[in-house]
Amino acid sequence: QMSLARKDLRANFQDFDDQGYMLRRIMAKGSTPHVCVIGAGMAGLRCAQVLTEKGIRVTILEARDRTGGRVGSPRSDMYRMLNLTARSDAPNWIHGVNQNPMTRLAKEVKATTFSLSEPLLLVYDEFGLPLDKEKAVEHWALFWTMVGSAFKYSNANTESIPPDKSLLDFFHSELNELGKSESDTRLTLQIARMWGDIVGDPIEKQSLKYFWLEENVDDGKYNALYPNPWSASTYQAILQKVTKDTLSKATIRYSTVVTSVSSHLEPSTSRPSVTITTAAKSTYTFDEAIVTAPLGWLKRNLAAFSPPLPTRLQTSIDNISYGALEKAYLTFPTAFWHPGDPSNGEEDQPPFFFQWLAPTYTPNDWNIRNIQCASLASLPPPYNSPTLLFYMHGPAAAHAVSLATHPDSSFSLLDDFFKPFYSRLPNYSDSAECRPTDIEATSWQKDEFAGWGSYSNFQVSGPGAGVELDKDIEALRKGMPERGVWFAGEHTGPFFGLGTVAGAWWSGERVAERMAKLYERGEDGRSAGVEALVEDGAAEELNGMVNRVEK
């Protein structure tokens, strides 16, 4: 049976006015619409790329001095020195393989990917002692089996599941039905807290009713380690290609912070126009504006829109949650936890993934209930390095951000924070070889242009709140075409890719296709049918009309 998310991926979107007529824009022969794309992340770049391919003029306004949004960032001096492309806030996983456009792009640019055929993990219990490998893999596999069951249950029963029932509640029920002992249940639930490092918030906040919205592009086969590939060379080459292709036809203005989006109907044409105001007090007027700013930015900047956004859109922005995932890269003189050369048969494959469960050996005010990291020493050359990539969410992430942004001693504070974990890795000793030489940590929660967070997620709500998260996403996705204001970004993507780079890409592609259809722009970039109606002497007669096709 086709899942709800897969059905949505195949849906065909049309734009209608409030009377049920399909919207069309009528322009004089030879004129070209001018569209503003706010934001040069993956959604904005893909949107601009599709629009320019169809002959529409595009100007991109980007707040940063680069493209890529949360996908790209400038390299630090340390990474330049090591000649690495792994960066502190670049994504790593390609979520899903078979239908993911990032997989196709990775092949086009010959990006290096890395996949595991088995779970190479080492799990530490609450006292910092390593679990037996077979026991760890057994409970880890049980957790992912329950994730698959939760997807199926959410898909089949979303209408009847109470909105305050969480994924953690479902796991409790599953383990109870399986007759697991108290100790086994405790261990599995401790491992299950790794889900927070996928969505950016604790597992008890994850809605079971809308868990199906977290399904990825491989039929919900969500797995943190395999078969989803790791982009060893990161998204850098992909981003460079997309940026080059897009900017060959579109115009971009960097370091341009948008403060106001004002839409109105032009009296002479009855078509909408949108005026953009920037922090530098510059103003630009366009036929349409596509806002690809992060959901977190929208939450704090509702007042930027004039007239105010309709209540339905404001409610949608408020209802959809925004996660707080953070990452930290710790680089050492050598990968002391990764000895020998497994390719030469010197030893078994070393762990790629480490997880520390409910540590009792860290201060209570750190509020760490689970922390995990991946070993970049396991990546294929030349992308391997003696680096540990830590993932954090919730209060622990907030605490790490406060340390990372400390003005004087962030390195020593972060080292103190992570030492209780890396000091338990194999072969650790109190020597210089086992002390980090560099620590880089994200601080998305303090980054305005990242929306003060990471990406959207879908949380529990009160029984009487009346929250319908799928309808909220659809409302944002629709935007306000009648006012010339549209939205794109990972939070408006197909249900199949929400919160992912692929979802952002698809969202930009979809809104561009919708807009091109609004102007009757065909594959060749020419106006298909409308220009034929607007002959030289008939332009004035049609001026002011918005063509409406019967239902």
Coordinates of C-alpha atoms in Angstrom, one line a residue:
Q1 CA 0.0 0.0 0.0
M2 CA 1.3 3.4 -1.0
S3 CA 2.2 5.6 2.0
L4 CA 0.8 9.0 2.6
A5 CA 4.1 10.6 2.0
R6 CA 4.6 8.8 -1.4
K7 CA 1.1 9.8 -2.5
D8 CA 2.0 13.4 -1.8
L9 CA 5.2 13.1 -3.8
R10 CA 3.1 12.2 -6.9
A11 CA 0.5 14.9 -6.4
N12 CA 0.0 17.5 -9.1
F13 CA -0.3 21.1 -7.7
Q14 CA -2.4 23.8 -9.4
D15 CA -3.2 27.3 -8.2
F16 CA -6.7 28.5 -7.9
D17 CA -8.3 31.7 -6.7
D18 CA -10.8 32.0 -3.9
Q19 CA -13.7 31.3 -6.4
G20 CA -12.1 28.1 -7.7
Y21 CA -10.7 29.4 -10.9
M22 CA -7.2 28.5 -12.1
L23 CA -4.9 31.5 -11.8
R24 CA -3.1 32.9 -14.8
R25 CA -1.1 36.0 -15.3
I26 CA -1.6 38.0 -18.5
M27 CA 1.4 40.1 -19.7
A28 CA 1.9 42.1 -22.9
K29 CA 3.7 40.4 -25.7
G30 CA 7.4 40.5 -25.3
S31 CA 7.4 41.3 -21.6
T32 CA 9.1 39.1 -19.1
P33 CA 8.1 38.6 -15.4
H34 CA 10.8 39.5 -12.9
V35 CA 10.9 37.3 -9.8
C36 CA 12.7 37.8 -6.5
V37 CA 14.0 34.7 -4.8
I38 CA 14.8 35.4 -1.1
G39 CA 17.6 33.1 0.0
A40 CA 20.3 31.2 -1.9
G41 CA 20.1 27.9 -0.1
M42 CA 19.2 24.7 -2.0
A43 CA 15.6 25.7 -2.3
G44 CA 16.3 29.1 -3.6
L45 CA 19.0 28.0 -6.1
R46 CA 16.9 25.2 -7.5
C47 CA 13.9 27.6 -7.8
A48 CA 15.9 30.2 -9.6
Q49 CA 17.5 27.6 -11.9
V50 CA 14.1 26.2 -13.1
L51 CA 12.6 29.7 -13.5
T52 CA 15.5 31.0 -15.6
E53 CA 15.4 27.8 -17.7
K54 CA 11.8 28.8 -18.6
G55 CA 12.7 32.3 -19.6
I56 CA 11.7 34.1 -16.4
R57 CA 14.0 36.8 -15.1
V58 CA 15.3 36.1 -11.5
T59 CA 17.1 38.2 -8.9
I60 CA 18.3 36.4 -5.8
L61 CA 18.7 38.3 -2.5
E62 CA 21.0 36.5 -0.1
A63 CA 21.8 37.6 3.4
R64 CA 25.1 35.9 3.6
D65 CA 28.2 36.4 1.5
R66 CA 27.9 33.0 -0.1
T67 CA 25.3 30.5 -1.4
G68 CA 24.2 27.2 0.2
G69 CA 22.4 28.3 3.4
R70 CA 22.7 25.5 6.0
V71 CA 24.4 23.3 3.4
G72 CA 27.6 25.3 2.9
S73 CA 29.9 27.3 5.0
P74 CA 33.4 28.8 4.6
R75 CA 36.2 26.6 5.6
S76 CA 38.1 27.3 8.8
D77 CA 41.9 27.8 8.8
M78 CA 42.2 24.3 10.3
Y79 CA 40.3 22.7 7.5
R80 CA 42.3 24.6 4.9
M81 CA 45.4 23.4 6.5
L82 CA 44.3 19.8 6.5
N83 CA 42.9 20.2 2.9
L84 CA 39.6 18.6 4.1
T85 CA 36.1 19.4 2.8
A86 CA 34.3 18.3 6.0
R87 CA 33.1 21.5 7.6
S88 CA 31.4 22.1 10.9
D89 CA 27.9 22.8 9.7
A90 CA 27.7 20.9 6.4
P91 CA 25.3 18.0 6.3
N92 CA 26.7 14.5 5.9
W93 CA 24.0 11.9 5.2
I94 CA 22.1 11.6 1.9
H95 CA 18.7 10.5 3.3
G96 CA 17.5 7.8 1.0
V97 CA 19.0 6.7 -2.3
N98 CA 16.7 5.6 -5.0
Q99 CA 14.7 8.7 -5.7
N100 CA 16.9 11.4 -4.0
P101 CA 18.0 14.1 -6.5
M102 CA 21.1 14.5 -4.4
T103 CA 22.2 11.0 -5.3
R104 CA 21.9 11.9 -9.0
L105 CA 23.9 15.2 -8.5
A106 CA 26.5 13.4 -6.4
K107 CA 27.1 11.0 -9.4
E108 CA 27.2 13.9 -11.8
V109 CA 30.0 15.7 -9.9
K110 CA 31.7 12.4 -9.0
A111 CA 31.3 13.1 -5.3
T112 CA 32.7 10.5 -3.0
T113 CA 30.1 8.6 -0.9
F114 CA 30.6 6.1 1.8
S115 CA 28.2 3.4 3.0
L116 CA 28.3 0.7 5.6
S117 CA 27.2 -2.8 5.0
E118 CA 27.0 -3.6 8.7
P119 CA 26.5 -1.6 11.9
L120 CA 30.1 -0.8 13.0
L121 CA 29.2 0.7 16.4
L122 CA 30.4 0.8 20.0
V123 CA 27.8 1.7 22.6
Y124 CA 28.7 2.7 26.2
D125 CA 26.3 2.2 29.1
E126 CA 25.3 4.9 31.6
F127 CA 28.4 4.2 33.6
G128 CA 30.7 4.7 30.6
L129 CA 31.5 1.0 30.1
P130 CA 31.3 -0.5 26.6
L131 CA 28.4 -2.9 26.0
D132 CA 28.9 -6.3 24.6
K133 CA 28.9 -5.8 20.8
E134 CA 26.3 -8.5 20.1
K135 CA 24.0 -7.1 22.8
A136 CA 24.4 -3.5 21.5
V137 CA 23.7 -4.5 17.9
E138 CA 20.7 -6.6 19.0
H139 CA 19.1 -3.6 20.8
W140 CA 20.1 -1.1 18.2
A141 CA 18.4 -3.3 15.5
L142 CA 15.3 -3.6 17.7
F143 CA 15.1 0.1 17.9
W144 CA 15.2 0.5 14.1
T145 CA 12.6 -2.3 13.7
M146 CA 10.3 -0.3 16.0
V147 CA 10.9 2.8 13.9
G148 CA 9.7 0.9 10.9
S149 CA 6.7 -0.3 12.8
A150 CA 5.9 3.2 14.0
F151 CA 5.9 4.5 10.3
K152 CA 3.4 1.8 9.4
Y153 CA 1.2 2.5 12.4
S154 CA 1.3 6.2 11.9
N155 CA 0.4 5.9 8.2
A156 CA -2.5 3.5 8.9
N157 CA -3.9 5.2 12.0
T158 CA -3.0 8.9 11.7
E159 CA -6.7 10.0 11.9
S160 CA -7.3 8.2 15.2
I161 CA -4.0 8.6 17.0
P162 CA -4.3 11.2 19.9
P163 CA -2.2 14.3 19.1
D164 CA -0.4 14.1 22.4
K165 CA 0.9 10.5 21.9
S166 CA 4.6 10.5 21.2
L167 CA 7.0 8.1 19.5
L168 CA 8.4 7.3 22.9
D169 CA 4.9 6.2 24.0
F170 CA 4.7 3.9 21.0
F171 CA 8.1 2.3 21.9
H172 CA 6.9 1.7 25.4
S173 CA 3.8 -0.1 24.1
E174 CA 5.9 -2.2 21.6
L175 CA 8.4 -3.3 24.1
N176 CA 5.6 -4.2 26.5
E177 CA 3.9 -6.3 23.8
L178 CA 7.2 -8.1 23.0
G179 CA 7.5 -9.0 26.7
K180 CA 10.9 -7.5 27.1
S181 CA 12.4 -7.4 30.6
E182 CA 12.8 -4.2 32.5
S183 CA 16.5 -4.1 31.9
D184 CA 16.1 -4.8 28.1
T185 CA 13.4 -2.2 27.9
R186 CA 15.5 0.4 29.6
L187 CA 18.5 -0.3 27.4
T188 CA 16.5 -0.1 24.1
L189 CA 14.8 3.1 25.2
Q190 CA 18.2 4.6 26.0
I191 CA 19.4 3.7 22.5
A192 CA 16.2 5.1 21.1
R193 CA 17.1 8.6 22.3
M194 CA 19.4 8.8 19.3
W195 CA 16.3 9.7 17.4
G196 CA 16.6 13.2 18.8
D197 CA 19.9 13.6 16.9
I198 CA 18.0 13.0 13.7
V199 CA 15.1 15.4 14.2
G200 CA 16.8 17.9 16.5
D201 CA 14.5 17.5 19.6
P202 CA 14.0 14.8 22.3
I203 CA 12.0 11.7 21.3
E204 CA 9.2 12.4 23.8
K205 CA 8.4 15.4 21.7
Q206 CA 8.1 13.5 18.4
S207 CA 4.5 13.2 17.3
L208 CA 3.3 9.6 16.6
K209 CA 0.2 11.0 14.8
Y210 CA 2.4 12.8 12.3
F211 CA 5.4 10.4 12.5
W212 CA 4.6 9.5 8.9
L213 CA 5.8 13.0 7.9
E214 CA 9.4 11.9 8.9
E215 CA 9.4 9.1 6.2
N216 CA 12.3 9.4 3.8
V217 CA 12.6 8.8 0.1
D218 CA 13.3 5.0 0.4
D219 CA 9.8 3.9 1.7
G220 CA 10.5 4.8 5.3
K221 CA 13.7 2.6 5.5
Y222 CA 15.1 5.2 7.9
N223 CA 18.4 4.1 9.3
A224 CA 21.1 6.3 10.9
L225 CA 24.0 4.1 9.7
Y226 CA 23.1 2.1 6.6
P227 CA 22.1 1.8 3.8
N228 CA 21.9 5.6 3.6
P229 CA 25.2 6.8 2.3
W230 CA 27.5 9.4 3.8
S231 CA 28.7 12.1 1.5
A232 CA 32.3 11.8 2.4
S233 CA 33.2 14.8 0.2
T234 CA 30.2 16.7 1.7
Y235 CA 27.8 18.7 -0.5
Q236 CA 30.6 21.1 -1.6
A237 CA 30.9 19.8 -5.2
I238 CA 27.1 19.6 -5.5
L239 CA 26.7 23.1 -4.2
Q240 CA 29.4 24.5 -6.6
K241 CA 27.7 22.9 -9.6
V242 CA 24.2 24.1 -8.6
T243 CA 25.5 27.6 -7.9
K244 CA 27.4 27.8 -11.2
D245 CA 24.4 26.5 -13.2
T246 CA 22.0 28.9 -11.5
L247 CA 24.1 32.0 -11.5
S248 CA 24.8 31.6 -15.2
K249 CA 21.3 33.0 -15.8
A250 CA 20.2 34.6 -12.6
T251 CA 21.4 37.7 -10.8
I252 CA 22.4 37.5 -7.1
R253 CA 22.9 40.2 -4.5
Y254 CA 25.0 39.0 -1.6
S255 CA 25.0 40.4 2.0
T256 CA 21.4 41.7 1.4
V257 CA 19.3 41.2 4.5
V258 CA 15.6 41.4 3.7
T259 CA 13.5 43.2 6.3
S260 CA 10.1 43.7 4.6
V261 CA 8.0 41.9 2.0
S262 CA 5.1 44.1 0.9
S263 CA 2.6 43.0 -1.8
H264 CA -0.1 44.9 -3.5
L265 CA -2.2 44.9 -6.7
E266 CA -1.0 47.2 -9.5
P267 CA -4.0 49.5 -10.4
S268 CA -3.1 49.5 -14.0
T269 CA -2.9 45.8 -14.5
S270 CA -4.6 44.2 -11.5
R271 CA -1.5 42.0 -11.2
P272 CA 0.3 41.7 -7.9
S273 CA 3.7 43.3 -7.4
V274 CA 6.0 42.8 -4.4
T275 CA 8.3 45.4 -2.9
I276 CA 11.3 44.2 -1.0
T277 CA 13.0 46.4 1.6
T278 CA 16.5 45.6 3.0
A279 CA 18.4 46.4 6.1
A280 CA 20.3 48.9 4.1
K281 CA 17.0 50.7 3.3
S282 CA 17.2 49.7 -0.4
T283 CA 13.9 48.8 -2.1
Y284 CA 13.3 46.6 -5.1
T285 CA 10.0 45.8 -6.8
F286 CA 9.2 42.5 -8.5
D287 CA 6.3 40.8 -10.1
E288 CA 6.6 37.9 -7.6
A289 CA 8.6 37.0 -4.6
I290 CA 9.6 33.5 -3.4
V291 CA 10.6 33.4 0.3
T292 CA 13.0 30.5 1.0
A293 CA 14.0 31.8 4.5
P294 CA 14.2 29.1 7.2
L295 CA 11.0 28.3 9.1
G296 CA 12.7 29.6 12.3
W297 CA 13.2 33.0 10.6
L298 CA 9.5 33.1 9.6
K299 CA 8.5 32.4 13.1
R300 CA 10.3 35.5 14.3
N301 CA 9.6 37.8 11.4
L302 CA 5.8 37.6 10.8
A303 CA 5.8 41.4 11.0
A304 CA 8.0 41.6 7.9
F305 CA 5.0 40.8 5.7
S306 CA 2.6 43.5 4.6
P307 CA -0.3 43.1 4.5
P308 CA -0.1 40.7 7.4
L309 CA 0.0 37.0 6.5
P310 CA -3.5 35.4 6.6
T311 CA -4.4 33.7 9.9
R312 CA -4.1 30.3 8.2
L313 CA -0.5 30.9 7.3
Q314 CA 0.4 32.4 10.6
T315 CA -1.0 29.3 12.3
S316 CA 0.9 27.0 10.1
I317 CA 4.2 28.7 10.8
D318 CA 3.4 28.6 14.5
N319 CA 2.4 24.9 14.5
I320 CA 5.3 23.4 12.7
S321 CA 8.3 23.0 15.1
Y322 CA 11.9 23.9 14.4
G323 CA 14.6 21.6 15.7
A324 CA 17.9 22.4 17.5
L325 CA 20.4 19.9 16.2
E326 CA 24.0 21.0 16.7
K327 CA 27.3 19.4 15.6
A328 CA 30.9 19.6 16.8
Y329 CA 34.1 18.4 15.1
L330 CA 37.0 17.4 17.4
T331 CA 40.3 16.8 15.5
F332 CA 43.2 15.0 17.2
P333 CA 46.9 14.5 16.2
T334 CA 46.1 10.9 15.4
A335 CA 42.9 8.7 15.3
F336 CA 44.0 6.9 18.5
W337 CA 40.6 5.0 18.5
H338 CA 41.2 3.7 14.9
P339 CA 44.5 1.8 14.9
G340 CA 45.9 -0.3 12.1
D341 CA 44.8 -0.7 8.5
P342 CA 41.7 -2.9 8.2
S343 CA 42.0 -3.1 4.4
N344 CA 45.3 -5.0 4.9
G345 CA 43.7 -7.5 7.3
E346 CA 45.5 -6.2 10.3
E347 CA 42.4 -6.1 12.5
D348 CA 38.6 -6.1 12.4
Q349 CA 36.8 -3.0 11.1
P350 CA 37.0 -0.3 13.8
P351 CA 33.7 1.3 14.9
F352 CA 32.4 4.1 12.8
F353 CA 29.7 5.1 15.2
F354 CA 29.9 5.7 19.0
Q355 CA 27.0 6.2 21.4
W356 CA 27.0 7.1 25.1
L357 CA 23.8 6.2 26.9
A358 CA 22.3 8.4 29.7
P359 CA 25.8 9.2 31.2
T360 CA 25.8 9.4 35.0
Y361 CA 29.4 10.7 35.0
T362 CA 28.7 14.2 33.6
P363 CA 27.3 17.2 35.6
N364 CA 23.5 17.2 36.0
D365 CA 23.2 20.7 34.6
W366 CA 24.6 19.5 31.3
N367 CA 21.4 17.6 30.9
I368 CA 22.8 15.0 28.6
R369 CA 20.6 12.0 28.1
N370 CA 22.3 10.6 25.0
I371 CA 25.2 11.7 22.8
Q372 CA 26.8 10.1 19.8
C373 CA 29.5 10.7 17.3
A374 CA 30.9 9.4 14.0
S375 CA 34.5 8.7 13.2
L376 CA 35.8 10.5 10.1
A377 CA 38.9 8.3 10.3
S378 CA 36.7 5.6 8.6
L379 CA 36.0 7.7 5.5
P380 CA 37.8 6.9 2.3
P381 CA 40.9 8.8 1.4
P382 CA 41.5 11.7 1.0
Y383 CA 38.5 12.6 3.1
N384 CA 39.4 10.6 6.2
S385 CA 40.9 12.5 9.1
P386 CA 41.5 12.0 12.8
T387 CA 38.2 13.7 13.6
L388 CA 35.2 12.8 15.7
L389 CA 31.9 14.4 14.6
F390 CA 29.5 14.7 17.6
Y391 CA 25.7 15.2 17.3
M392 CA 23.7 17.0 20.0
H393 CA 20.1 18.1 20.5
G394 CA 17.9 19.5 23.2
P395 CA 19.3 21.0 26.4
A396 CA 22.8 19.4 25.8
A397 CA 23.0 21.2 22.4
A398 CA 21.9 24.5 23.9
H399 CA 24.7 24.1 26.6
A400 CA 27.3 23.3 23.9
V401 CA 26.3 26.4 21.9
S402 CA 26.7 28.5 25.0
L403 CA 30.3 27.1 25.4
A404 CA 31.1 27.4 21.6
T405 CA 30.1 31.1 21.6
H406 CA 32.0 32.0 24.8
P407 CA 34.2 35.0 24.0
D408 CA 37.3 33.9 25.7
S409 CA 37.8 30.2 26.3
S410 CA 35.4 28.3 24.0
F411 CA 38.1 25.6 23.2
S412 CA 38.9 24.6 26.8
L413 CA 35.2 24.7 27.7
L414 CA 34.2 22.5 24.8
D415 CA 37.1 20.2 25.5
D416 CA 35.9 19.8 29.1
F417 CA 32.4 19.1 27.7
F418 CA 33.4 16.3 25.4
K419 CA 36.3 14.8 27.3
P420 CA 34.1 12.5 29.4
F421 CA 33.1 10.8 26.1
Y422 CA 36.2 10.7 24.0
S423 CA 38.3 9.6 27.0
R424 CA 36.4 6.4 27.0
L425 CA 37.3 5.4 23.4
P426 CA 39.6 2.5 22.8
N427 CA 43.3 3.2 23.3
Y428 CA 42.8 6.5 25.1
S429 CA 45.6 7.7 27.3
D430 CA 46.4 10.9 29.0
S431 CA 48.9 12.0 26.3
A432 CA 49.1 14.7 23.7
E433 CA 48.1 12.2 21.0
C434 CA 44.7 11.9 22.7
R435 CA 44.0 15.5 23.2
P436 CA 42.1 17.5 20.5
T437 CA 44.1 20.1 18.6
D438 CA 41.0 21.8 17.2
I439 CA 37.3 22.0 18.0
E440 CA 34.7 23.4 15.7
A441 CA 31.1 23.6 16.8
T442 CA 28.0 24.9 15.1
S443 CA 25.8 27.5 16.8
W444 CA 22.7 27.4 14.6
Q445 CA 20.6 28.3 17.6
K446 CA 22.3 31.8 17.6
D447 CA 22.3 32.2 13.8
E448 CA 19.7 34.5 12.5
F449 CA 20.1 33.4 8.9
A450 CA 19.7 29.7 9.9
G451 CA 16.5 30.7 11.7
W452 CA 18.0 30.1 15.1
G453 CA 17.8 26.3 14.7
S454 CA 18.4 23.5 12.3
Y455 CA 15.3 22.2 10.4
S456 CA 11.6 21.5 10.8
N457 CA 10.2 18.6 12.8
F458 CA 6.7 17.5 14.0
Q459 CA 5.9 17.5 17.6
V460 CA 3.1 16.4 19.9
S461 CA 0.3 18.9 20.7
G462 CA -2.5 19.2 23.2
P463 CA -5.7 17.1 22.7
G464 CA -7.8 20.2 22.0
A465 CA -5.3 22.2 20.0
G466 CA -6.8 21.2 16.7
V467 CA -3.3 21.0 15.1
E468 CA -3.2 19.4 11.6
L469 CA 0.5 19.4 10.6
D470 CA 0.0 18.0 7.2
K471 CA -2.5 20.7 6.4
D472 CA -0.2 23.3 7.9
I473 CA 2.6 22.2 5.5
E474 CA 0.2 22.3 2.5
A475 CA -0.9 25.8 3.4
L476 CA 2.7 27.1 3.6
R477 CA 3.4 25.2 0.4
K478 CA 0.5 26.9 -1.4
G479 CA 1.6 30.4 -0.2
M480 CA -0.2 33.4 -1.5
P481 CA 0.0 33.3 -5.4
E482 CA -2.9 35.8 -5.6
R483 CA -0.6 38.3 -3.7
G484 CA 2.5 37.3 -5.6
V485 CA 4.1 35.8 -2.4
W486 CA 5.3 32.2 -2.4
F487 CA 7.2 30.0 0.0
A488 CA 9.9 27.3 -0.5
G489 CA 12.3 25.5 1.8
E490 CA 12.7 22.1 3.5
H491 CA 9.6 23.0 5.6
T492 CA 7.4 23.2 2.4
G493 CA 8.8 20.2 0.5
P494 CA 7.0 17.0 -0.3
F495 CA 6.1 15.0 2.7
F496 CA 8.6 12.5 1.4
G497 CA 11.6 14.8 2.1
L498 CA 10.7 17.3 4.9
G499 CA 13.7 18.4 6.9
T500 CA 16.2 17.3 4.2
V501 CA 18.3 18.8 1.5
A502 CA 16.3 16.8 -1.1
G503 CA 13.1 18.3 0.4
A504 CA 14.5 21.8 0.0
W505 CA 15.5 21.1 -3.6
W506 CA 12.1 19.6 -4.5
S507 CA 10.3 22.6 -2.9
G508 CA 12.1 25.1 -5.0
E509 CA 11.5 23.0 -8.1
R510 CA 7.8 22.7 -7.4
V511 CA 7.1 26.4 -6.7
A512 CA 9.1 27.3 -9.9
E513 CA 7.0 24.9 -12.0
R514 CA 3.8 26.4 -10.5
M515 CA 4.9 29.9 -11.2
A516 CA 6.0 29.0 -14.8
K517 CA 2.5 27.5 -15.3
L518 CA 1.0 30.7 -14.0
Y519 CA 2.7 32.6 -16.8
E520 CA 2.1 29.8 -19.2
R521 CA 5.9 29.3 -19.6
G522 CA 6.7 26.1 -21.5
E523 CA 9.8 24.0 -21.7
D524 CA 11.3 26.3 -24.3
G525 CA 10.9 29.3 -22.0
R526 CA 8.3 30.9 -24.3
S527 CA 4.8 31.9 -23.2
A528 CA 2.5 29.1 -24.3
G529 CA -0.7 30.5 -25.5
V530 CA -0.9 33.8 -23.7
E531 CA 1.3 35.8 -26.0
A532 CA -0.8 34.7 -28.9
L533 CA -3.7 36.4 -27.3
V534 CA -1.9 39.7 -26.7
E535 CA -1.3 41.1 -30.1
D536 CA 0.3 44.5 -30.5
G537 CA -3.1 46.3 -30.8
A538 CA -4.9 44.3 -28.2
A539 CA -2.6 44.7 -25.3
E540 CA -4.6 47.6 -23.8
E541 CA -7.8 45.6 -23.9
L542 CA -6.3 42.7 -22.0
N543 CA -4.3 45.0 -19.6
G544 CA -5.7 44.5 -16.1
M545 CA -7.0 41.0 -16.7
V546 CA -6.0 38.0 -14.7
N547 CA -6.8 35.1 -17.0
R548 CA -8.9 32.5 -15.2
V549 CA -9.5 29.1 -16.7
E550 CA -12.8 27.4 -15.7
K551 CA -12.7 24.7 -13.1

